[in-house]
C-alpha atoms as a PDB file:
ATOM      1  CA  MET A   1      -0.045   0.140  -0.094  1.00  0.00           C
ATOM      2  CA  SER A   2       1.455   3.155  -1.185  1.00  0.00           C
ATOM      3  CA  THR A   3       1.944   6.231   1.657  1.00  0.00           C
ATOM      4  CA  SER A   4      -0.059   8.480  -0.395  1.00  0.00           C
ATOM      5  CA  PHE A   5      -3.289   5.862  -0.497  1.00  0.00           C
ATOM      6  CA  ALA A   6      -2.970   5.204   3.415  1.00  0.00           C
ATOM      7  CA  ARG A   7      -3.288   9.046   3.553  1.00  0.00           C
ATOM      8  CA  ARG A   8      -5.978   9.220   1.521  1.00  0.00           C
ATOM      9  CA  GLN A   9      -8.039   6.472   3.487  1.00  0.00           C
ATOM     10  CA  ALA A  10      -7.127   7.897   6.737  1.00  0.00           C
ATOM     11  CA  LEU A  11      -8.406  11.303   5.954  1.00  0.00           C
ATOM     12  CA  ARG A  12     -11.471   9.747   4.669  1.00  0.00           C
ATOM     13  CA  GLY A  13     -11.944   7.666   8.123  1.00  0.00           C
ATOM     14  CA  MET A  14     -11.437  11.326   9.634  1.00  0.00           C
ATOM     15  CA  ALA A  15     -13.969  12.922   7.706  1.00  0.00           C
ATOM     16  CA  VAL A  16     -16.837  10.012   7.902  1.00  0.00           C
ATOM     17  CA  ALA A  17     -15.823  10.247  11.826  1.00  0.00           C
ATOM     18  CA  ALA A  18     -16.644  14.123  11.921  1.00  0.00           C
ATOM     19  CA  MET A  19     -19.565  13.541   9.838  1.00  0.00           C
ATOM     20  CA  ALA A  20     -20.839  10.875  12.379  1.00  0.00           C
ATOM     21  CA  ALA A  21     -19.801  13.477  15.382  1.00  0.00           C
ATOM     22  CA  SER A  22     -21.982  16.001  13.693  1.00  0.00           C
ATOM     23  CA  SER A  23     -24.866  13.788  13.115  1.00  0.00           C
ATOM     24  CA  LEU A  24     -24.851  13.138  16.608  1.00  0.00           C
ATOM     25  CA  VAL A  25     -24.831  16.455  17.723  1.00  0.00           C
ATOM     26  CA  SER A  26     -27.592  17.197  15.454  1.00  0.00           C
ATOM     27  CA  LEU A  27     -29.874  14.285  17.057  1.00  0.00           C
ATOM     28  CA  ALA A  28     -29.182  15.733  20.273  1.00  0.00           C
ATOM     29  CA  ARG A  29     -29.969  19.056  19.577  1.00  0.00           C
ATOM     30  CA  ALA A  30     -33.196  17.763  17.665  1.00  0.00           C
ATOM     31  CA  ASP A  31     -34.295  15.870  20.923  1.00  0.00           C
ATOM     32  CA  THR A  32     -33.711  18.727  22.845  1.00  0.00           C
ATOM     33  CA  PRO A  33     -36.540  21.194  22.739  1.00  0.00           C
ATOM     34  CA  ALA A  34     -35.772  25.183  22.139  1.00  0.00           C
ATOM     35  CA  VAL A  35     -36.027  26.952  25.167  1.00  0.00           C
ATOM     36  CA  LEU A  36     -38.506  30.244  25.321  1.00  0.00           C
ATOM     37  CA  ARG A  37     -36.935  32.802  28.047  1.00  0.00           C
ATOM     38  CA  VAL A  38     -39.395  35.073  29.400  1.00  0.00           C
ATOM     39  CA  SER A  39     -39.440  37.549  32.115  1.00  0.00           C
ATOM     40  CA  ALA A  40     -41.391  40.665  33.505  1.00  0.00           C
ATOM     41  CA  ILE A  41     -40.876  43.906  34.974  1.00  0.00           C
ATOM     42  CA  PRO A  42     -40.841  43.127  38.803  1.00  0.00           C
ATOM     43  CA  ASP A  43     -43.984  45.677  39.706  1.00  0.00           C
ATOM     44  CA  GLU A  44     -45.169  42.983  42.325  1.00  0.00           C
ATOM     45  CA  ALA A  45     -43.204  40.447  44.617  1.00  0.00           C
ATOM     46  CA  PRO A  46     -41.088  37.932  42.837  1.00  0.00           C
ATOM     47  CA  THR A  47     -43.211  34.906  44.361  1.00  0.00           C
ATOM     48  CA  GLU A  48     -46.487  36.556  43.034  1.00  0.00           C
ATOM     49  CA  LEU A  49     -45.180  36.964  39.322  1.00  0.00           C
ATOM     50  CA  GLN A  50     -44.021  33.568  39.311  1.00  0.00           C
ATOM     51  CA  ARG A  51     -47.545  32.305  40.778  1.00  0.00           C
ATOM     52  CA  LYS A  52     -49.029  34.406  38.000  1.00  0.00           C
ATOM     53  CA  PHE A  53     -47.051  33.176  35.277  1.00  0.00           C
ATOM     54  CA  LYS A  54     -46.978  29.412  35.869  1.00  0.00           C
ATOM     55  CA  PRO A  55     -50.102  28.355  34.118  1.00  0.00           C
ATOM     56  CA  LEU A  56     -49.650  31.069  31.397  1.00  0.00           C
ATOM     57  CA  GLY A  57     -45.956  29.240  30.726  1.00  0.00           C
ATOM     58  CA  GLU A  58     -47.473  25.782  30.490  1.00  0.00           C
ATOM     59  CA  TYR A  59     -50.001  27.297  28.201  1.00  0.00           C
ATOM     60  CA  LEU A  60     -47.514  28.643  25.747  1.00  0.00           C
ATOM     61  CA  SER A  61     -45.262  25.685  26.002  1.00  0.00           C
ATOM     62  CA  GLN A  62     -48.345  23.542  24.796  1.00  0.00           C
ATOM     63  CA  ALA A  63     -48.886  26.378  21.860  1.00  0.00           C
ATOM     64  CA  THR A  64     -45.372  26.689  20.898  1.00  0.00           C
ATOM     65  CA  GLY A  65     -43.858  23.267  21.382  1.00  0.00           C
ATOM     66  CA  MET A  66     -41.143  24.866  23.365  1.00  0.00           C
ATOM     67  CA  LYS A  67     -39.818  24.749  26.871  1.00  0.00           C
ATOM     68  CA  VAL A  68     -40.509  27.789  28.692  1.00  0.00           C
ATOM     69  CA  VAL A  69     -38.452  29.110  31.432  1.00  0.00           C
ATOM     70  CA  PHE A  70     -39.613  31.937  33.586  1.00  0.00           C
ATOM     71  CA  THR A  71     -36.787  34.066  35.082  1.00  0.00           C
ATOM     72  CA  PRO A  72     -37.710  37.115  37.535  1.00  0.00           C
ATOM     73  CA  VAL A  73     -35.337  39.955  37.352  1.00  0.00           C
ATOM     74  CA  SER A  74     -34.351  42.377  40.436  1.00  0.00           C
ATOM     75  CA  ASP A  75     -35.182  45.791  38.412  1.00  0.00           C
ATOM     76  CA  TYR A  76     -37.121  47.325  35.509  1.00  0.00           C
ATOM     77  CA  ALA A  77     -34.144  48.200  33.484  1.00  0.00           C
ATOM     78  CA  ALA A  78     -32.847  44.416  33.762  1.00  0.00           C
ATOM     79  CA  VAL A  79     -36.042  43.248  31.707  1.00  0.00           C
ATOM     80  CA  VAL A  80     -35.255  46.019  28.922  1.00  0.00           C
ATOM     81  CA  GLU A  81     -31.001  45.168  29.111  1.00  0.00           C
ATOM     82  CA  SER A  82     -31.773  41.647  29.113  1.00  0.00           C
ATOM     83  CA  LEU A  83     -34.311  41.676  25.670  1.00  0.00           C
ATOM     84  CA  ALA A  84     -31.759  44.213  24.065  1.00  0.00           C
ATOM     85  CA  THR A  85     -28.781  42.017  24.338  1.00  0.00           C
ATOM     86  CA  ARG A  86     -31.088  38.579  23.551  1.00  0.00           C
ATOM     87  CA  LYS A  87     -30.984  36.849  27.041  1.00  0.00           C
ATOM     88  CA  LEU A  88     -34.616  37.000  26.721  1.00  0.00           C
ATOM     89  CA  ASP A  89     -37.054  36.387  24.202  1.00  0.00           C
ATOM     90  CA  LEU A  90     -40.578  37.582  25.529  1.00  0.00           C
ATOM     91  CA  ALA A  91     -41.219  40.132  28.142  1.00  0.00           C
ATOM     92  CA  TRP A  92     -44.119  41.285  30.041  1.00  0.00           C
ATOM     93  CA  LEU A  93     -43.534  45.072  29.929  1.00  0.00           C
ATOM     94  CA  GLY A  94     -45.297  48.275  31.190  1.00  0.00           C
ATOM     95  CA  GLY A  95     -45.947  51.140  28.516  1.00  0.00           C
ATOM     96  CA  PHE A  96     -43.011  53.253  29.484  1.00  0.00           C
ATOM     97  CA  THR A  97     -40.485  49.924  29.939  1.00  0.00           C
ATOM     98  CA  PHE A  98     -41.605  49.190  26.319  1.00  0.00           C
ATOM     99  CA  VAL A  99     -40.725  52.353  25.087  1.00  0.00           C
ATOM    100  CA  GLN A 100     -36.984  52.123  26.553  1.00  0.00           C
ATOM    101  CA  ALA A 101     -36.693  48.819  25.302  1.00  0.00           C
ATOM    102  CA  LYS A 102     -37.576  49.977  21.725  1.00  0.00           C
ATOM    103  CA  ILE A 103     -35.151  52.839  21.999  1.00  0.00           C
ATOM    104  CA  ARG A 104     -32.428  50.405  23.403  1.00  0.00           C
ATOM    105  CA  THR A 105     -33.304  47.848  20.734  1.00  0.00           C
ATOM    106  CA  HIS A 106     -33.156  50.430  18.114  1.00  0.00           C
ATOM    107  CA  GLY A 107     -36.695  49.988  17.330  1.00  0.00           C
ATOM    108  CA  THR A 108     -36.657  46.231  16.930  1.00  0.00           C
ATOM    109  CA  ALA A 109     -38.829  44.942  19.932  1.00  0.00           C
ATOM    110  CA  ILE A 110     -42.185  44.388  18.717  1.00  0.00           C
ATOM    111  CA  PRO A 111     -45.062  44.532  21.070  1.00  0.00           C
ATOM    112  CA  ILE A 112     -47.741  41.725  20.161  1.00  0.00           C
ATOM    113  CA  VAL A 113     -50.750  41.507  22.410  1.00  0.00           C
ATOM    114  CA  GLN A 114     -51.937  43.447  25.485  1.00  0.00           C
ATOM    115  CA  ARG A 115     -55.196  43.084  27.604  1.00  0.00           C
ATOM    116  CA  ALA A 116     -57.961  44.594  26.651  1.00  0.00           C
ATOM    117  CA  GLU A 117     -58.031  46.608  29.990  1.00  0.00           C
ATOM    118  CA  ASP A 118     -54.678  47.753  29.016  1.00  0.00           C
ATOM    119  CA  ALA A 119     -55.808  50.161  26.519  1.00  0.00           C
ATOM    120  CA  VAL A 120     -57.799  51.894  28.950  1.00  0.00           C
ATOM    121  CA  PHE A 121     -55.492  51.820  32.114  1.00  0.00           C
ATOM    122  CA  THR A 122     -55.547  53.833  34.960  1.00  0.00           C
ATOM    123  CA  SER A 123     -53.823  54.532  38.226  1.00  0.00           C
ATOM    124  CA  LYS A 124     -54.910  55.304  41.701  1.00  0.00           C
ATOM    125  CA  PHE A 125     -53.895  57.917  44.169  1.00  0.00           C
ATOM    126  CA  ILE A 126     -54.513  56.384  47.810  1.00  0.00           C
ATOM    127  CA  THR A 127     -54.387  57.424  51.195  1.00  0.00           C
ATOM    128  CA  ALA A 128     -55.101  57.090  55.171  1.00  0.00           C
ATOM    129  CA  ASP A 129     -55.277  61.020  55.667  1.00  0.00           C
ATOM    130  CA  PRO A 130     -58.808  62.120  56.001  1.00  0.00           C
ATOM    131  CA  SER A 131     -57.423  65.841  55.265  1.00  0.00           C
ATOM    132  CA  ILE A 132     -56.524  64.493  51.813  1.00  0.00           C
ATOM    133  CA  THR A 133     -59.596  64.373  49.501  1.00  0.00           C
ATOM    134  CA  LYS A 134     -58.244  65.983  46.043  1.00  0.00           C
ATOM    135  CA  LEU A 135     -54.796  66.221  44.483  1.00  0.00           C
ATOM    136  CA  SER A 136     -54.231  69.477  45.440  1.00  0.00           C
ATOM    137  CA  ASP A 137     -54.261  68.288  49.209  1.00  0.00           C
ATOM    138  CA  LEU A 138     -51.349  66.705  48.647  1.00  0.00           C
ATOM    139  CA  LYS A 139     -49.144  69.974  48.703  1.00  0.00           C
ATOM    140  CA  GLY A 140     -46.936  69.676  51.438  1.00  0.00           C
ATOM    141  CA  LYS A 141     -47.678  65.872  52.027  1.00  0.00           C
ATOM    142  CA  THR A 142     -45.198  62.861  51.797  1.00  0.00           C
ATOM    143  CA  PHE A 143     -45.768  60.941  48.547  1.00  0.00           C
ATOM    144  CA  ALA A 144     -44.696  57.343  47.370  1.00  0.00           C
ATOM    145  CA  PHE A 145     -44.579  56.329  43.789  1.00  0.00           C
ATOM    146  CA  GLY A 146     -43.662  52.759  42.746  1.00  0.00           C
ATOM    147  CA  ALA A 147     -40.436  51.990  40.650  1.00  0.00           C
ATOM    148  CA  PRO A 148     -38.786  55.087  39.031  1.00  0.00           C
ATOM    149  CA  SER A 149     -39.380  53.371  35.592  1.00  0.00           C
ATOM    150  CA  SER A 150     -43.078  52.391  36.174  1.00  0.00           C
ATOM    151  CA  THR A 151     -45.944  53.537  33.936  1.00  0.00           C
ATOM    152  CA  SER A 152     -48.928  53.267  35.958  1.00  0.00           C
ATOM    153  CA  GLY A 153     -46.936  53.853  39.486  1.00  0.00           C
ATOM    154  CA  SER A 154     -44.715  56.609  38.410  1.00  0.00           C
ATOM    155  CA  LEU A 155     -44.436  58.158  35.019  1.00  0.00           C
ATOM    156  CA  MET A 156     -48.110  58.581  33.744  1.00  0.00           C
ATOM    157  CA  PRO A 157     -49.723  59.643  37.539  1.00  0.00           C
ATOM    158  CA  ARG A 158     -46.338  62.380  37.762  1.00  0.00           C
ATOM    159  CA  TYR A 159     -47.436  63.256  34.132  1.00  0.00           C
ATOM    160  CA  PHE A 160     -51.106  63.933  35.444  1.00  0.00           C
ATOM    161  CA  LEU A 161     -50.207  65.494  38.487  1.00  0.00           C
ATOM    162  CA  GLN A 162     -47.839  68.038  36.539  1.00  0.00           C
ATOM    163  CA  GLN A 163     -51.128  68.515  33.979  1.00  0.00           C
ATOM    164  CA  ASP A 164     -52.891  69.615  37.219  1.00  0.00           C
ATOM    165  CA  GLY A 165     -49.930  72.226  38.130  1.00  0.00           C
ATOM    166  CA  ILE A 166     -48.331  69.865  40.796  1.00  0.00           C
ATOM    167  CA  ASN A 167     -44.507  69.492  40.923  1.00  0.00           C
ATOM    168  CA  PRO A 168     -44.097  66.503  43.025  1.00  0.00           C
ATOM    169  CA  GLU A 169     -40.264  67.656  44.003  1.00  0.00           C
ATOM    170  CA  LYS A 170     -41.402  70.867  44.666  1.00  0.00           C
ATOM    171  CA  ASP A 171     -44.920  70.561  46.183  1.00  0.00           C
ATOM    172  CA  PHE A 172     -44.520  67.628  48.085  1.00  0.00           C
ATOM    173  CA  LYS A 173     -42.613  67.285  51.527  1.00  0.00           C
ATOM    174  CA  THR A 174     -40.858  64.109  50.599  1.00  0.00           C
ATOM    175  CA  VAL A 175     -40.750  61.594  47.393  1.00  0.00           C
ATOM    176  CA  ALA A 176     -40.319  58.310  47.990  1.00  0.00           C
ATOM    177  CA  TYR A 177     -40.028  55.220  45.688  1.00  0.00           C
ATOM    178  CA  SER A 178     -41.512  51.897  47.181  1.00  0.00           C
ATOM    179  CA  GLY A 179     -40.411  49.824  44.355  1.00  0.00           C
ATOM    180  CA  ALA A 180     -43.485  47.991  43.511  1.00  0.00           C
ATOM    181  CA  HIS A 181     -47.372  48.694  43.410  1.00  0.00           C
ATOM    182  CA  ASP A 182     -48.027  46.346  46.492  1.00  0.00           C
ATOM    183  CA  ALA A 183     -45.375  47.959  48.156  1.00  0.00           C
ATOM    184  CA  THR A 184     -46.977  51.520  48.077  1.00  0.00           C
ATOM    185  CA  VAL A 185     -50.031  50.486  49.663  1.00  0.00           C
ATOM    186  CA  ALA A 186     -47.666  48.763  52.417  1.00  0.00           C
ATOM    187  CA  PHE A 187     -45.811  52.200  52.563  1.00  0.00           C
ATOM    188  CA  VAL A 188     -49.309  54.087  52.860  1.00  0.00           C
ATOM    189  CA  ALA A 189     -50.732  51.660  55.541  1.00  0.00           C
ATOM    190  CA  ALA A 190     -47.657  51.557  57.536  1.00  0.00           C
ATOM    191  CA  GLY A 191     -47.738  55.682  57.330  1.00  0.00           C
ATOM    192  CA  LYS A 192     -44.119  55.607  55.568  1.00  0.00           C
ATOM    193  CA  ALA A 193     -46.123  58.130  53.223  1.00  0.00           C
ATOM    194  CA  GLU A 194     -48.999  60.121  53.396  1.00  0.00           C
ATOM    195  CA  ALA A 195     -50.236  59.155  49.980  1.00  0.00           C
ATOM    196  CA  GLY A 196     -49.276  57.144  47.217  1.00  0.00           C
ATOM    197  CA  VAL A 197     -49.975  55.964  43.840  1.00  0.00           C
ATOM    198  CA  LEU A 198     -50.609  52.712  42.217  1.00  0.00           C
ATOM    199  CA  ASN A 199     -52.080  50.843  38.994  1.00  0.00           C
ATOM    200  CA  THR A 200     -55.680  50.216  39.204  1.00  0.00           C
ATOM    201  CA  SER A 201     -55.416  46.398  38.558  1.00  0.00           C
ATOM    202  CA  VAL A 202     -53.242  45.806  41.500  1.00  0.00           C
ATOM    203  CA  TRP A 203     -55.219  47.740  43.565  1.00  0.00           C
ATOM    204  CA  ASP A 204     -58.362  46.013  42.789  1.00  0.00           C
ATOM    205  CA  LYS A 205     -56.571  42.683  43.477  1.00  0.00           C
ATOM    206  CA  LEU A 206     -55.622  43.477  46.585  1.00  0.00           C
ATOM    207  CA  VAL A 207     -58.887  44.646  47.693  1.00  0.00           C
ATOM    208  CA  GLU A 208     -60.481  41.468  46.257  1.00  0.00           C
ATOM    209  CA  SER A 209     -58.222  39.223  48.341  1.00  0.00           C
ATOM    210  CA  ARG A 210     -58.605  41.573  51.463  1.00  0.00           C
ATOM    211  CA  LYS A 211     -54.792  42.586  51.497  1.00  0.00           C
ATOM    212  CA  VAL A 212     -55.545  45.872  52.072  1.00  0.00           C
ATOM    213  CA  ASP A 213     -58.185  47.695  54.608  1.00  0.00           C
ATOM    214  CA  THR A 214     -60.248  49.745  52.811  1.00  0.00           C
ATOM    215  CA  SER A 215     -61.923  51.317  56.223  1.00  0.00           C
ATOM    216  CA  LYS A 216     -58.307  52.790  56.378  1.00  0.00           C
ATOM    217  CA  VAL A 217     -56.587  53.488  53.299  1.00  0.00           C
ATOM    218  CA  ARG A 218     -58.887  54.863  50.340  1.00  0.00           C
ATOM    219  CA  VAL A 219     -58.787  55.890  46.671  1.00  0.00           C
ATOM    220  CA  PHE A 220     -59.371  59.744  46.640  1.00  0.00           C
ATOM    221  CA  ALA A 221     -58.567  60.163  42.995  1.00  0.00           C
ATOM    222  CA  THR A 222     -58.084  58.525  39.558  1.00  0.00           C
ATOM    223  CA  THR A 223     -56.146  59.355  36.506  1.00  0.00           C
ATOM    224  CA  PRO A 224     -57.216  59.624  32.877  1.00  0.00           C
ATOM    225  CA  THR A 225     -56.754  56.683  30.821  1.00  0.00           C
ATOM    226  CA  TYR A 226     -53.541  55.707  28.932  1.00  0.00           C
ATOM    227  CA  TYR A 227     -52.264  52.505  27.316  1.00  0.00           C
ATOM    228  CA  ASP A 228     -49.966  50.399  29.669  1.00  0.00           C
ATOM    229  CA  TYR A 229     -48.783  46.688  29.763  1.00  0.00           C
ATOM    230  CA  ASN A 230     -48.041  44.328  26.744  1.00  0.00           C
ATOM    231  CA  TRP A 231     -46.169  41.193  26.069  1.00  0.00           C
ATOM    232  CA  THR A 232     -43.139  42.405  23.686  1.00  0.00           C
ATOM    233  CA  VAL A 233     -40.695  39.675  21.743  1.00  0.00           C
ATOM    234  CA  ARG A 234     -37.294  40.424  20.845  1.00  0.00           C
ATOM    235  CA  GLY A 235     -37.235  41.586  17.345  1.00  0.00           C
ATOM    236  CA  ASP A 236     -35.170  38.933  15.801  1.00  0.00           C
ATOM    237  CA  LEU A 237     -36.961  36.196  17.299  1.00  0.00           C
ATOM    238  CA  ASP A 238     -37.956  33.604  14.729  1.00  0.00           C
ATOM    239  CA  PRO A 239     -41.247  34.882  13.003  1.00  0.00           C
ATOM    240  CA  ALA A 240     -42.860  31.671  13.345  1.00  0.00           C
ATOM    241  CA  ILE A 241     -42.383  31.639  16.700  1.00  0.00           C
ATOM    242  CA  ILE A 242     -43.777  34.917  17.198  1.00  0.00           C
ATOM    243  CA  LYS A 243     -46.913  34.025  15.285  1.00  0.00           C
ATOM    244  CA  LYS A 244     -47.420  31.223  17.717  1.00  0.00           C
ATOM    245  CA  LEU A 245     -46.929  33.305  20.527  1.00  0.00           C
ATOM    246  CA  THR A 246     -49.451  35.971  19.205  1.00  0.00           C
ATOM    247  CA  ASP A 247     -52.015  33.656  18.287  1.00  0.00           C
ATOM    248  CA  ALA A 248     -51.887  31.556  21.553  1.00  0.00           C
ATOM    249  CA  PHE A 249     -52.645  34.790  23.387  1.00  0.00           C
ATOM    250  CA  LEU A 250     -55.344  35.799  21.016  1.00  0.00           C
ATOM    251  CA  ALA A 251     -56.816  32.169  21.556  1.00  0.00           C
ATOM    252  CA  LEU A 252     -57.075  32.690  25.225  1.00  0.00           C
ATOM    253  CA  ASP A 253     -61.299  32.331  25.564  1.00  0.00           C
ATOM    254  CA  PRO A 254     -62.831  32.930  29.140  1.00  0.00           C
ATOM    255  CA  SER A 255     -65.631  30.662  28.273  1.00  0.00           C
ATOM    256  CA  ARG A 256     -62.969  27.423  28.536  1.00  0.00           C
ATOM    257  CA  PRO A 257     -62.248  26.959  32.348  1.00  0.00           C
ATOM    258  CA  GLU A 258     -58.721  26.093  31.682  1.00  0.00           C
ATOM    259  CA  HIS A 259     -58.366  29.405  30.130  1.00  0.00           C
ATOM    260  CA  LYS A 260     -60.222  31.720  32.470  1.00  0.00           C
ATOM    261  CA  ALA A 261     -57.777  30.290  35.121  1.00  0.00           C
ATOM    262  CA  ILE A 262     -54.963  31.762  33.192  1.00  0.00           C
ATOM    263  CA  MET A 263     -56.353  34.695  32.129  1.00  0.00           C
ATOM    264  CA  ASP A 264     -58.041  35.577  35.744  1.00  0.00           C
ATOM    265  CA  LEU A 265     -54.103  35.283  37.338  1.00  0.00           C
ATOM    266  CA  GLN A 266     -53.229  37.846  34.527  1.00  0.00           C
ATOM    267  CA  ARG A 267     -56.491  39.837  35.466  1.00  0.00           C
ATOM    268  CA  ALA A 268     -57.262  39.595  31.574  1.00  0.00           C
ATOM    269  CA  SER A 269     -61.066  39.664  30.072  1.00  0.00           C
ATOM    270  CA  LYS A 270     -59.328  38.957  26.768  1.00  0.00           C
ATOM    271  CA  PHE A 271     -55.992  39.613  24.776  1.00  0.00           C
ATOM    272  CA  ILE A 272     -55.879  42.036  21.803  1.00  0.00           C
ATOM    273  CA  PRO A 273     -53.266  42.797  19.298  1.00  0.00           C
ATOM    274  CA  THR A 274     -51.085  45.977  19.747  1.00  0.00           C
ATOM    275  CA  LYS A 275     -48.417  47.946  18.078  1.00  0.00           C
ATOM    276  CA  ALA A 276     -45.776  50.385  19.074  1.00  0.00           C
ATOM    277  CA  GLU A 277     -47.805  53.259  17.780  1.00  0.00           C
ATOM    278  CA  ASN A 278     -49.984  53.070  20.803  1.00  0.00           C
ATOM    279  CA  TYR A 279     -47.092  54.070  23.443  1.00  0.00           C
ATOM    280  CA  VAL A 280     -46.154  57.485  21.327  1.00  0.00           C
ATOM    281  CA  GLY A 281     -47.972  59.181  23.929  1.00  0.00           C
ATOM    282  CA  ILE A 282     -46.321  58.090  26.843  1.00  0.00           C
ATOM    283  CA  GLU A 283     -42.979  58.404  25.055  1.00  0.00           C
ATOM    284  CA  ALA A 284     -44.029  62.014  24.810  1.00  0.00           C
ATOM    285  CA  ALA A 285     -45.108  61.987  28.371  1.00  0.00           C
ATOM    286  CA  ALA A 286     -41.519  60.509  29.224  1.00  0.00           C
ATOM    287  CA  LYS A 287     -39.807  63.135  27.572  1.00  0.00           C
ATOM    288  CA  SER A 288     -41.905  65.954  28.740  1.00  0.00           C
ATOM    289  CA  ALA A 289     -41.074  64.541  32.233  1.00  0.00           C
ATOM    290  CA  GLY A 290     -37.098  64.757  31.131  1.00  0.00           C
ATOM    291  CA  LEU A 291     -36.853  60.923  31.574  1.00  0.00           C
ATOM    292  CA  LEU A 292     -35.735  60.587  28.003  1.00  0.00           C
ATOM    293  CA  LYS A 293     -33.610  62.688  25.896  1.00  0.00           C
END
């Protein structure tokens, strides 16, 4: 056997082995379900976010054929950054965090659906102080917003206060940030702030579950409506997956008990399509408040 022939045989054997190894890797990948990485802005306690998402995650897994992994994060900015750096595929965002994500991703983030309630969202101003009955009574009082990047717990209430001629930093005795809507209620109930503001959905849930004593803490004003929460995907996600996710949300039907359980946890009567243009008003409010350049 010549040396050149032996070399050719050896090279051929190496090529066959490489192809076999590649096939095994491909088979292993085929047997491993793709992972859909999901998170949400931490507008409530992490344990509550996990509880709310669990049945929805199982439903989305069935609809897409993917393994759905929900990872809570520590702050609002982390969700935006993770979406922009492709560490997340799908995220539950507030209106303002969507605007931030749109800017951070150079306009590629895609809002796919929102609850019907999110098209007419409001925030509630609350207090335990009998002397506070209207917004002008807040002057000289201590006040709690939610998280600084919260649409319904900070940005839009602040915008509407300014429309009423109230500048929180100048007119309130102190301004605090509780970090989350349920925490704002706790601040007001404990006297850490004389008044505060949170989104209507969380307030209603706390009242229904009797986690707030309405004989002490009460609503004294409600904002005008605005667009808020949505489910957003990263722009370079496979269009087929985006369609499956969108269709799955839109297919949720409250007349089906298994779907109603999911929707009740999401506090949704139904999901509807949404688009980036719905959040132009929030972007304008953020610029007006000096939160965006």
